Short mmCIF file of C-alpha atoms in Angstrom, two decimals:
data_model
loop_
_atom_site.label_atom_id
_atom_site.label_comp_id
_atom_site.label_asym_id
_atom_site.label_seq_id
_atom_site.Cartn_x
_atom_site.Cartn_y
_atom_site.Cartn_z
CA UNK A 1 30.51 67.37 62.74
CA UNK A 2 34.28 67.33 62.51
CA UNK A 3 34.46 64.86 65.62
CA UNK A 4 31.61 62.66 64.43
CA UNK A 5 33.04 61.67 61.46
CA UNK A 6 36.85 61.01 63.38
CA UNK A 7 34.51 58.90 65.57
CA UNK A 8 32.75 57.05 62.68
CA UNK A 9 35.91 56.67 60.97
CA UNK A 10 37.83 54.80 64.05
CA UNK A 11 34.81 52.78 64.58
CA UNK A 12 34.82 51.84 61.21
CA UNK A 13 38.49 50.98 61.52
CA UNK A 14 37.86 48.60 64.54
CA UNK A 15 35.08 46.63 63.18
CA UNK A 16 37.76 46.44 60.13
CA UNK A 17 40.53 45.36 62.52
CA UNK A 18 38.46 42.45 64.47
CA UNK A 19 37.11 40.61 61.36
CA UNK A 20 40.88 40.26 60.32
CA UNK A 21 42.06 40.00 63.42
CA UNK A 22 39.07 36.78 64.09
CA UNK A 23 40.58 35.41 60.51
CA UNK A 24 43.91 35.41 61.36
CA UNK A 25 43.71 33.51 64.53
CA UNK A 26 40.71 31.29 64.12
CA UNK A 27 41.36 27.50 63.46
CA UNK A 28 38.63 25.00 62.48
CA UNK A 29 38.96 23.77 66.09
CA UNK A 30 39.22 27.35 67.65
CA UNK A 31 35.33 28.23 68.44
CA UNK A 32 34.69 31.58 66.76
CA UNK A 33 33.03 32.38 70.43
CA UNK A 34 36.01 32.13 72.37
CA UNK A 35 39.31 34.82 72.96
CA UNK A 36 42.66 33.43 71.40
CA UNK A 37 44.81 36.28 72.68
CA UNK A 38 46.39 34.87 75.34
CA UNK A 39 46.71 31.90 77.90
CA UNK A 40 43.44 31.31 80.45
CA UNK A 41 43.81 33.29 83.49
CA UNK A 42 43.96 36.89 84.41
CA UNK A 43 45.11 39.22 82.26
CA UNK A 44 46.54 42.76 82.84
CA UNK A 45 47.35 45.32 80.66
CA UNK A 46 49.10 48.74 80.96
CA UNK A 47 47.82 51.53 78.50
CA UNK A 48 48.40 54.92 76.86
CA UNK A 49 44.54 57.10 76.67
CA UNK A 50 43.47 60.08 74.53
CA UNK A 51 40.43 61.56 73.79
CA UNK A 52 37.96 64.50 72.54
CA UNK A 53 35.65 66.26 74.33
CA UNK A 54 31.93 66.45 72.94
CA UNK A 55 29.01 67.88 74.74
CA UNK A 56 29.15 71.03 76.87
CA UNK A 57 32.74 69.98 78.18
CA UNK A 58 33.81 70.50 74.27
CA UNK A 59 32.95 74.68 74.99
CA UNK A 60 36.31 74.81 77.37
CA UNK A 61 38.27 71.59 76.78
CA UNK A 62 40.07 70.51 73.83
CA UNK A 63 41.59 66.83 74.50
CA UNK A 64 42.47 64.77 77.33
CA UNK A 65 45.69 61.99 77.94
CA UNK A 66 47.14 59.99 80.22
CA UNK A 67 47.73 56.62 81.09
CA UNK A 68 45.91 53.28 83.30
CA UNK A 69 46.43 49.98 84.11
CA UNK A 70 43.94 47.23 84.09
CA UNK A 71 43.28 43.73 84.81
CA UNK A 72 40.61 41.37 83.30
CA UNK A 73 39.80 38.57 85.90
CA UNK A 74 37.67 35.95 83.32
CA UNK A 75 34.19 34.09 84.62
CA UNK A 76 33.36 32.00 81.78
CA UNK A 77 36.67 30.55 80.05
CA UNK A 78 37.93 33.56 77.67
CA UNK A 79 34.66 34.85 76.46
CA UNK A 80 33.67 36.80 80.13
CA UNK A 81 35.78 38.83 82.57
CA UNK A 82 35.19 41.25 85.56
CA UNK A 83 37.89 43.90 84.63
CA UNK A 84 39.01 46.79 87.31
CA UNK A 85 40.65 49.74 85.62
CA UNK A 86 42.54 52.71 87.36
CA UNK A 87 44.11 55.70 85.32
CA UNK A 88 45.10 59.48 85.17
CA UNK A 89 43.93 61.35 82.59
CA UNK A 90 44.73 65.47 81.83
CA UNK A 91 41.93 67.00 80.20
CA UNK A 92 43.72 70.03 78.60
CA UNK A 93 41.79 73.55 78.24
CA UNK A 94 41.40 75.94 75.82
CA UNK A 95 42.83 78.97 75.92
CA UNK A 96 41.20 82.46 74.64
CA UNK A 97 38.04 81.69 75.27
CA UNK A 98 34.87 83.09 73.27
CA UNK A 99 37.73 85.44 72.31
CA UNK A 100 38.92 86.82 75.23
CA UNK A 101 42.38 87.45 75.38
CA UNK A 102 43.44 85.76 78.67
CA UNK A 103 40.67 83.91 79.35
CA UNK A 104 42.03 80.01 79.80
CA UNK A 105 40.40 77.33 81.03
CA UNK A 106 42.57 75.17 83.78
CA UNK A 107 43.57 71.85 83.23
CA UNK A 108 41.17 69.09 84.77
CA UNK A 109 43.55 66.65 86.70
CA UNK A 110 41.38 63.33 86.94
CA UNK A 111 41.94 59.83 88.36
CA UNK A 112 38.73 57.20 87.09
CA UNK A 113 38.78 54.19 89.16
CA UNK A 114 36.33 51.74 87.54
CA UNK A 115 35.35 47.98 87.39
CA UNK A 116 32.72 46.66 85.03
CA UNK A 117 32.28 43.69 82.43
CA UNK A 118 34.12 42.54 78.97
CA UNK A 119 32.20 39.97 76.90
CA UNK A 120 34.42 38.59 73.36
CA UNK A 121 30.96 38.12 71.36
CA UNK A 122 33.54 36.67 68.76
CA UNK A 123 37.22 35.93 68.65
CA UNK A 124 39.33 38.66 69.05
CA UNK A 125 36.32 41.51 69.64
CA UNK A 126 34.39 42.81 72.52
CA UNK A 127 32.39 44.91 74.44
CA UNK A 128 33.31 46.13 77.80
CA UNK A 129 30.81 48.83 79.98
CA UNK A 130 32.54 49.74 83.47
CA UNK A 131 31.79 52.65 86.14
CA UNK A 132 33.29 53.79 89.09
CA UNK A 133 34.51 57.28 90.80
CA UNK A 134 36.69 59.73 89.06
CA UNK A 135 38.88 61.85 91.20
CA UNK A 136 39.38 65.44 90.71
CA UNK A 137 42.83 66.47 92.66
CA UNK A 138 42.85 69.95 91.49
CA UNK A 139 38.90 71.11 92.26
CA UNK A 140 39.76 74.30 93.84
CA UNK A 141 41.74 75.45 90.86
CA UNK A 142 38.45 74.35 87.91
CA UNK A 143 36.35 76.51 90.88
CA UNK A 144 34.69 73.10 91.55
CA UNK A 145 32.68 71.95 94.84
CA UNK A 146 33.08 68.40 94.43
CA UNK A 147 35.67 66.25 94.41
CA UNK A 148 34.53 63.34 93.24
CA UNK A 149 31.98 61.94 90.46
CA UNK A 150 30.32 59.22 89.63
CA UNK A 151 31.71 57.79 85.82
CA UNK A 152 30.73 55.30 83.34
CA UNK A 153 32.08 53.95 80.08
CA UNK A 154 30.93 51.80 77.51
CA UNK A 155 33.60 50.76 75.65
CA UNK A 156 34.50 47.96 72.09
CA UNK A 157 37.57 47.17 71.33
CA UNK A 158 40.18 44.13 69.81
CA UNK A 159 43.12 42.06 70.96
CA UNK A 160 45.56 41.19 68.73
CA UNK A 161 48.12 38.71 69.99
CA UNK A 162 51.82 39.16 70.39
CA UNK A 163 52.66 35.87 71.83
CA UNK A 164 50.83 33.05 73.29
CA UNK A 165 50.81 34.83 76.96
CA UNK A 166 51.14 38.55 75.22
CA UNK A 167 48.64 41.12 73.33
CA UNK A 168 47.56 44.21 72.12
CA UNK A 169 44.62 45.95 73.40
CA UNK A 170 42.60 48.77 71.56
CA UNK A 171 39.29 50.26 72.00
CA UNK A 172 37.39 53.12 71.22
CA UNK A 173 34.90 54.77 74.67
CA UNK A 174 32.46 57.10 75.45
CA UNK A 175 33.27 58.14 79.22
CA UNK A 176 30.94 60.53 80.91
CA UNK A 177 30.78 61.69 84.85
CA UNK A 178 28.04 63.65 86.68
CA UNK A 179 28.96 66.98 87.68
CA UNK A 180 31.88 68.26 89.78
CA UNK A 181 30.19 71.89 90.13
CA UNK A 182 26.73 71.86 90.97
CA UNK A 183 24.31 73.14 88.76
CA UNK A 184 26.90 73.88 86.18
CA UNK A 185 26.77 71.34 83.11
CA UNK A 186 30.18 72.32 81.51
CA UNK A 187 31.81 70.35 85.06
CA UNK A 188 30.69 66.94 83.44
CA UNK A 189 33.72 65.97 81.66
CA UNK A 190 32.34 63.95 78.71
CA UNK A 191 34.64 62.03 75.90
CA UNK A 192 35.73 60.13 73.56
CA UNK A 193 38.69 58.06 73.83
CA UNK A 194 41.11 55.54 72.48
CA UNK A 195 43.08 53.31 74.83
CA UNK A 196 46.16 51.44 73.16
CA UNK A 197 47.70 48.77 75.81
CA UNK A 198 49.56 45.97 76.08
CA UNK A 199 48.59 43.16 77.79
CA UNK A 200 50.62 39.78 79.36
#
């Protein structure tokens, strides 16, 4: 209950963000269907990531952070773009578990390599849905048997701009992978995150 309503809240908070974001930078001759972040072109950004674990992964896991880098290639002039996206993320684990003195859960060392698509319905917002492979470099330490899972994110977020070439980027995801022990739901590492970037 506690993490639905931090979820609510920060998608409350975006929605807030991109209708004042969309009146601070619209124009009458700026279409209210078209990006005004930054110059045409690609864009990249370099980001900081945290999150909370829900589902099953939520029993053993109690946040996740790390870092990626990310480039938006656009298909239709600043409203469309192909994005690839490549991070690290630590997904740190609880320690005590169900009581137990002793009882810790290892740190999941992940790196999500993903590519997917980011549509600005309106100035300044979007939505963005990407998959790809995550990486797990330390499987024989979780007691894994794979190293490697399939991921997928669905993602909103805003851009505020910095500069004419420069911006912000924030947004609010669900990630989710398939399992990296077989048969054994609580290997599905399943979040929610916040990435905060900056873009050029």
């Amino acid at each position: 209950m506690k993490n639905l309503f931090k979820v609510s809240a920060l998608a409350l908070a975006f929605a807030g963000l991109a209708f004042g974001a969309k009146a601070q930078t619209s124009t009458p001759t700026t279409p209210s269907t078209t990006s005004t972040t930054t110059k045409s072109g690609i864009r990249y950004s370099i980001g900081v990531e945290a999150g909370l674990p829900v589902g099953n992964f939520k029993d053993n896991y109690k946040w996740n952070l790390g870092g990626s880098v990310q480039a938006d290639i656009p298909v239709v002039s600043n409203q469309l773009f192909v994005t690839v996206n490549a991070g690290y993320n630590n997904v740190f684990g609880k320690n005590n578990i169900g009581g137990v003195q002793g009882l810790d859960a290892t740190d999941f060392h992940l790196i999500p390599v993903k590519a997917g698509l980011k549509y600005f319905p309106i100035s300044n917002f979007y939505v963005q849905g990407e998959a790809g492979a995550a990486f797990l470099l330390n499987k024989s330490d979780v007691g894994a048997n794979k190293s490697t899972a399939f991921v997928y994110a669905p993602q909103i977020g805003v851009q505020f701009p910095v500069s004419a070439s420069s911006f912000i980027d924030a947004g609010i995801r669900y990630e989710a992978t398939t399992k990296y022990a077989t048969g054994i739901d609580q290997s599905k590492v399943n979040f929610i995150g916040l990435r905060v970037a900056y873009g050029f």
